[in-house]
Amino acid sequence: MEWMIDTANLKAIKEAVDMLPVTGVTTNPSILKAELPFDYEEQLKKIRLLMPGCSMHVQLGSEECGAMLEEAADLRALLGKDIYVKVPVTENGIKAIRLLKKRGMNVTATAIYYPMQGMLAVSAGADYLAPYCNRMEQNEIDFGKAIGQMRDMIDLGNYPAKILGASFKNAGQVVRAIDCGAHAVTVAPDLLRSALKSALVTDAVAAFTRDYQRITTGE
Ligand code: G3P
C-alpha cells in the first residue's frame, strides 16, 4: 500500500514527510497554480529535494503527442530518470504513453473517469492509473466499481500497472478506493491528517492521559 500526497505546497510536503508514511508526491498544473508566484522549474526541483527516495509524479501540460514527448524529456533532464510523467488518457495521451514507455520513462496515466480509459492505459504500458474518485462520484460514475474492474484486468493479465486513486474530498472515498482494489492513493495532506485528529480520537487520548497521570502520580 502506497500513500502519496497530492500537493505542491512546500511547507505541507515537509510536514507530511516528517510525520506520515508517505511514499510519493503528485501534482498537476492546477495544484501548482495554487502556489504561485514561483519559477516553475525551481518549484519542481524544490519538491524533488524535499522527498528523497519517494516517487514524484508531474503532469505534462502539452496536449499534442510530440510536445508531450519533448516536455517529458525536459522533466527527466530536470528531475532525474526516476520521475513519473503524468499523462491524461486522451487519444494523444495514449499514443504518448506507448512512445514514452518505449523510451524507458515512468508513466502515470491520469484524468481517468472511465474503466475503459484505464484499461487502455494498462495495455499501453502505464505504470500507474489515476482514477479521479471524487470527480467520478460527482458525475454519478461508481468509482469503486471502476477501480475493481481495472484491478481485475491488471490481476488477470498479470500487468505491472498499479491503481493510484486520486481526487479525494473525504476519508470515506479514500477507504472505499483501497477496499475496491487501489494499490495506492494520493491525498491532500490536510485530508490525511484529519483522520488522525477527529474529536473521538482526541477525547479518547485526553481520557487516557488523565488516567495515566492518576496511576503514575496519584493526582
Ligand atoms: O491529482 C489530481 C487529482 O487528484 C484531481 O483532484 O481535487 O482537482 O479533483 P481534484
Short mmCIF file of C-alpha atoms and ligand atoms in Angstrom, two decimals:
data_model
loop_
_atom_site.label_atom_id
_atom_site.label_comp_id
_atom_site.label_asym_id
_atom_site.label_seq_id
_atom_site.Cartn_x
_atom_site.Cartn_y
_atom_site.Cartn_z
CA MET A 1 0.00 0.00 0.00
CA GLU A 2 1.40 3.38 -1.02
CA TRP A 3 0.28 6.71 0.43
CA MET A 4 1.14 9.76 -1.68
CA ILE A 5 0.44 13.44 -1.12
CA ASP A 6 -1.40 15.50 -3.71
CA THR A 7 0.11 18.95 -3.26
CA ALA A 8 2.80 21.37 -4.43
CA ASN A 9 2.91 23.30 -1.14
CA LEU A 10 6.47 23.08 0.19
CA LYS A 11 5.51 23.53 3.86
CA ALA A 12 2.78 20.89 3.63
CA ILE A 13 5.17 18.49 1.89
CA LYS A 14 7.84 18.93 4.56
CA GLU A 15 5.34 18.42 7.39
CA ALA A 16 3.82 15.37 5.72
CA VAL A 17 7.19 13.75 5.05
CA ASP A 18 8.23 14.31 8.69
CA MET A 19 5.00 12.87 10.11
CA LEU A 20 3.31 10.44 7.74
CA PRO A 21 4.33 7.22 5.96
CA VAL A 22 4.26 8.83 2.51
CA THR A 23 5.99 7.27 -0.49
CA GLY A 24 5.37 9.83 -3.20
CA VAL A 25 4.08 13.23 -4.28
CA THR A 26 1.72 14.07 -7.14
CA THR A 27 0.97 17.42 -8.76
CA ASN A 28 -0.90 18.79 -11.71
CA PRO A 29 -0.95 22.29 -13.25
CA SER A 30 -3.95 23.33 -11.13
CA ILE A 31 -2.31 22.16 -7.89
CA LEU A 32 0.87 24.05 -8.84
CA LYS A 33 -1.09 27.17 -9.82
CA ALA A 34 -2.36 27.42 -6.22
CA GLU A 35 1.26 28.01 -5.09
CA LEU A 36 2.06 30.93 -7.46
CA PRO A 37 4.20 33.00 -7.58
CA PHE A 38 7.22 30.79 -8.31
CA ASP A 39 9.59 29.78 -11.07
CA TYR A 40 8.10 26.53 -12.41
CA GLU A 41 11.30 24.54 -12.75
CA GLU A 42 12.66 25.79 -9.43
CA GLN A 43 9.44 24.79 -7.65
CA LEU A 44 9.64 21.26 -9.09
CA LYS A 45 13.29 20.96 -8.06
CA LYS A 46 12.42 22.08 -4.50
CA ILE A 47 9.66 19.47 -4.29
CA ARG A 48 12.05 16.78 -5.52
CA LEU A 49 14.63 17.73 -2.88
CA LEU A 50 12.03 17.59 -0.08
CA MET A 51 11.15 13.98 -0.91
CA PRO A 52 14.35 11.97 -1.44
CA GLY A 53 13.65 8.29 -2.07
CA CYS A 54 9.98 8.98 -2.86
CA SER A 55 8.30 8.89 -6.25
CA MET A 56 7.42 12.22 -7.88
CA HIS A 57 4.59 12.43 -10.41
CA VAL A 58 4.49 15.58 -12.57
CA GLN A 59 1.75 16.19 -15.11
CA LEU A 60 2.52 17.18 -18.68
CA GLY A 61 0.87 20.43 -19.76
CA SER A 62 1.11 19.84 -23.51
CA GLU A 63 -1.77 18.32 -25.46
CA GLU A 64 -0.02 17.26 -28.69
CA CYS A 65 1.91 13.98 -28.65
CA GLY A 66 5.19 15.41 -29.95
CA ALA A 67 5.12 18.26 -27.46
CA MET A 68 4.37 15.77 -24.64
CA LEU A 69 7.45 13.73 -25.56
CA GLU A 70 9.63 16.85 -25.54
CA GLU A 71 8.20 18.06 -22.25
CA ALA A 72 8.72 14.63 -20.69
CA ALA A 73 12.37 14.59 -21.82
CA ASP A 74 12.86 18.06 -20.30
CA LEU A 75 11.33 16.92 -17.00
CA ARG A 76 13.58 13.86 -16.91
CA ALA A 77 16.63 16.07 -17.54
CA LEU A 78 15.50 18.44 -14.78
CA LEU A 79 14.36 15.97 -12.11
CA GLY A 80 16.07 12.66 -12.87
CA LYS A 81 15.21 9.44 -14.65
CA ASP A 82 13.07 8.11 -11.79
CA ILE A 83 10.47 10.84 -12.35
CA TYR A 84 6.93 9.76 -13.31
CA VAL A 85 5.28 11.86 -16.00
CA LYS A 86 1.51 12.12 -15.66
CA VAL A 87 -0.26 11.82 -18.99
CA PRO A 88 -4.01 12.46 -19.36
CA VAL A 89 -5.63 9.46 -21.06
CA THR A 90 -6.83 11.03 -24.31
CA GLU A 91 -6.14 9.85 -27.86
CA ASN A 92 -2.92 11.86 -27.92
CA GLY A 93 -2.18 10.73 -24.39
CA ILE A 94 -2.45 7.01 -25.19
CA LYS A 95 -0.11 7.47 -28.16
CA ALA A 96 2.32 9.37 -25.94
CA ILE A 97 2.17 6.72 -23.19
CA ARG A 98 3.19 4.00 -25.66
CA LEU A 99 6.08 6.09 -27.00
CA LEU A 100 7.22 7.22 -23.54
CA LYS A 101 7.34 3.60 -22.35
CA LYS A 102 9.42 2.66 -25.42
CA ARG A 103 11.83 5.41 -24.30
CA GLY A 104 12.04 3.87 -20.83
CA MET A 105 10.10 6.55 -18.99
CA ASN A 106 7.89 6.03 -15.94
CA VAL A 107 4.29 6.97 -16.73
CA THR A 108 1.26 7.71 -14.58
CA ALA A 109 -1.91 7.72 -16.65
CA THR A 110 -4.21 10.41 -15.28
CA ALA A 111 -7.60 12.11 -15.66
CA ILE A 112 -9.26 8.67 -15.65
CA TYR A 113 -13.05 8.80 -15.30
CA TYR A 114 -14.00 5.55 -17.04
CA PRO A 115 -12.68 2.00 -16.56
CA MET A 116 -12.10 1.51 -20.29
CA GLN A 117 -9.82 4.57 -20.31
CA GLY A 118 -7.78 2.93 -17.57
CA MET A 119 -7.77 -0.45 -19.31
CA LEU A 120 -6.40 1.13 -22.50
CA ALA A 121 -3.70 2.84 -20.42
CA VAL A 122 -2.76 -0.52 -18.85
CA SER A 123 -2.36 -2.05 -22.32
CA ALA A 124 -0.32 0.98 -23.42
CA GLY A 125 2.13 0.19 -20.61
CA ALA A 126 1.28 2.78 -17.94
CA ASP A 127 2.91 2.20 -14.55
CA TYR A 128 0.14 3.86 -12.53
CA LEU A 129 -3.50 4.67 -13.31
CA ALA A 130 -5.06 7.66 -11.55
CA PRO A 131 -8.88 7.46 -11.41
CA TYR A 132 -10.43 10.74 -10.23
CA CYS A 133 -12.65 9.34 -7.49
CA ASN A 134 -14.48 12.45 -6.26
CA ARG A 135 -14.97 13.81 -9.77
CA MET A 136 -16.36 10.41 -10.84
CA GLU A 137 -18.73 10.40 -7.89
CA GLN A 138 -19.88 13.94 -8.76
CA ASN A 139 -20.70 12.68 -12.25
CA GLU A 140 -22.55 9.62 -10.98
CA ILE A 141 -19.81 7.21 -12.02
CA ASP A 142 -19.25 4.44 -9.44
CA PHE A 143 -15.52 4.88 -8.78
CA GLY A 144 -15.32 1.82 -6.53
CA LYS A 145 -16.77 -0.45 -9.20
CA ALA A 146 -14.46 1.11 -11.83
CA ILE A 147 -11.42 0.53 -9.61
CA GLY A 148 -12.48 -3.09 -9.10
CA GLN A 149 -12.88 -3.63 -12.84
CA MET A 150 -9.48 -2.13 -13.62
CA ARG A 151 -7.90 -4.16 -10.83
CA ASP A 152 -9.42 -7.38 -12.23
CA MET A 153 -7.92 -6.63 -15.64
CA ILE A 154 -4.50 -5.93 -14.10
CA ASP A 155 -4.54 -9.10 -12.00
CA LEU A 156 -5.92 -11.40 -14.71
CA GLY A 157 -3.37 -10.17 -17.27
CA ASN A 158 -0.58 -10.01 -14.70
CA TYR A 159 0.21 -6.43 -15.75
CA PRO A 160 2.67 -4.39 -13.67
CA ALA A 161 0.32 -1.36 -13.54
CA LYS A 162 -0.86 -0.07 -10.18
CA ILE A 163 -4.03 1.87 -9.43
CA LEU A 164 -3.35 5.22 -7.75
CA GLY A 165 -6.67 6.58 -6.51
CA ALA A 166 -6.83 10.40 -6.77
CA SER A 167 -9.23 13.34 -6.40
CA PHE A 168 -10.45 12.66 -2.87
CA LYS A 169 -12.59 15.00 -0.80
CA ASN A 170 -13.25 12.82 2.25
CA ALA A 171 -11.83 9.85 4.14
CA GLY A 172 -14.73 7.58 3.13
CA GLN A 173 -13.75 7.91 -0.52
CA VAL A 174 -10.13 7.03 0.30
CA VAL A 175 -11.10 3.94 2.28
CA ARG A 176 -13.50 2.79 -0.44
CA ALA A 177 -10.85 3.18 -3.16
CA ILE A 178 -8.45 1.00 -1.16
CA ASP A 179 -11.20 -1.51 -0.31
CA CYS A 180 -12.09 -1.82 -4.01
CA GLY A 181 -8.52 -2.56 -5.08
CA ALA A 182 -6.41 0.60 -5.34
CA HIS A 183 -2.72 -0.21 -4.77
CA ALA A 184 -2.01 3.40 -3.84
CA VAL A 185 -3.81 6.66 -3.11
CA THR A 186 -2.78 10.30 -3.41
CA VAL A 187 -4.44 12.56 -0.87
CA ALA A 188 -4.19 16.22 0.16
CA PRO A 189 -2.09 16.41 3.36
CA ASP A 190 -4.91 18.06 5.33
CA LEU A 191 -7.26 15.21 4.49
CA LEU A 192 -4.65 12.62 5.52
CA ARG A 193 -4.07 14.39 8.83
CA SER A 194 -7.80 14.78 9.51
CA ALA A 195 -8.00 11.01 10.01
CA LEU A 196 -5.66 11.35 12.98
CA LYS A 197 -7.28 14.23 14.82
CA SER A 198 -11.02 13.64 14.96
CA ALA A 199 -12.89 14.63 18.14
CA LEU A 200 -13.43 10.95 19.07
CA VAL A 201 -9.70 10.20 18.92
CA THR A 202 -8.73 13.42 20.70
CA ASP A 203 -11.21 12.81 23.53
CA ALA A 204 -10.12 9.19 23.96
CA VAL A 205 -6.46 10.19 24.18
CA ALA A 206 -7.24 13.01 26.63
CA ALA A 207 -9.00 10.49 28.94
CA PHE A 208 -6.02 8.12 28.79
CA THR A 209 -3.65 11.00 29.57
CA ARG A 210 -5.72 11.97 32.64
CA ASP A 211 -5.80 8.35 33.85
CA TYR A 212 -2.08 7.90 33.24
CA GLN A 213 -1.44 10.97 35.38
CA ARG A 214 -3.60 9.42 38.13
CA ILE A 215 -1.94 5.97 38.11
CA THR A 216 1.59 7.33 38.00
CA THR A 217 1.34 10.27 40.40
CA GLY A 218 -1.85 9.64 42.37
CA GLU A 219 -3.13 13.09 41.36
O1 G3P B 1 -4.01 14.65 -8.78
C1 G3P B 1 -5.08 15.49 -9.07
C2 G3P B 1 -6.37 14.87 -8.86
O2 G3P B 1 -6.32 14.37 -7.57
C3 G3P B 1 -7.54 15.81 -9.09
O3 G3P B 1 -8.00 16.30 -7.88
O4 G3P B 1 -9.32 17.71 -6.38
O5 G3P B 1 -8.88 18.50 -8.70
O6 G3P B 1 -10.45 16.63 -8.30
P1 G3P B 1 -9.24 17.33 -7.82
#
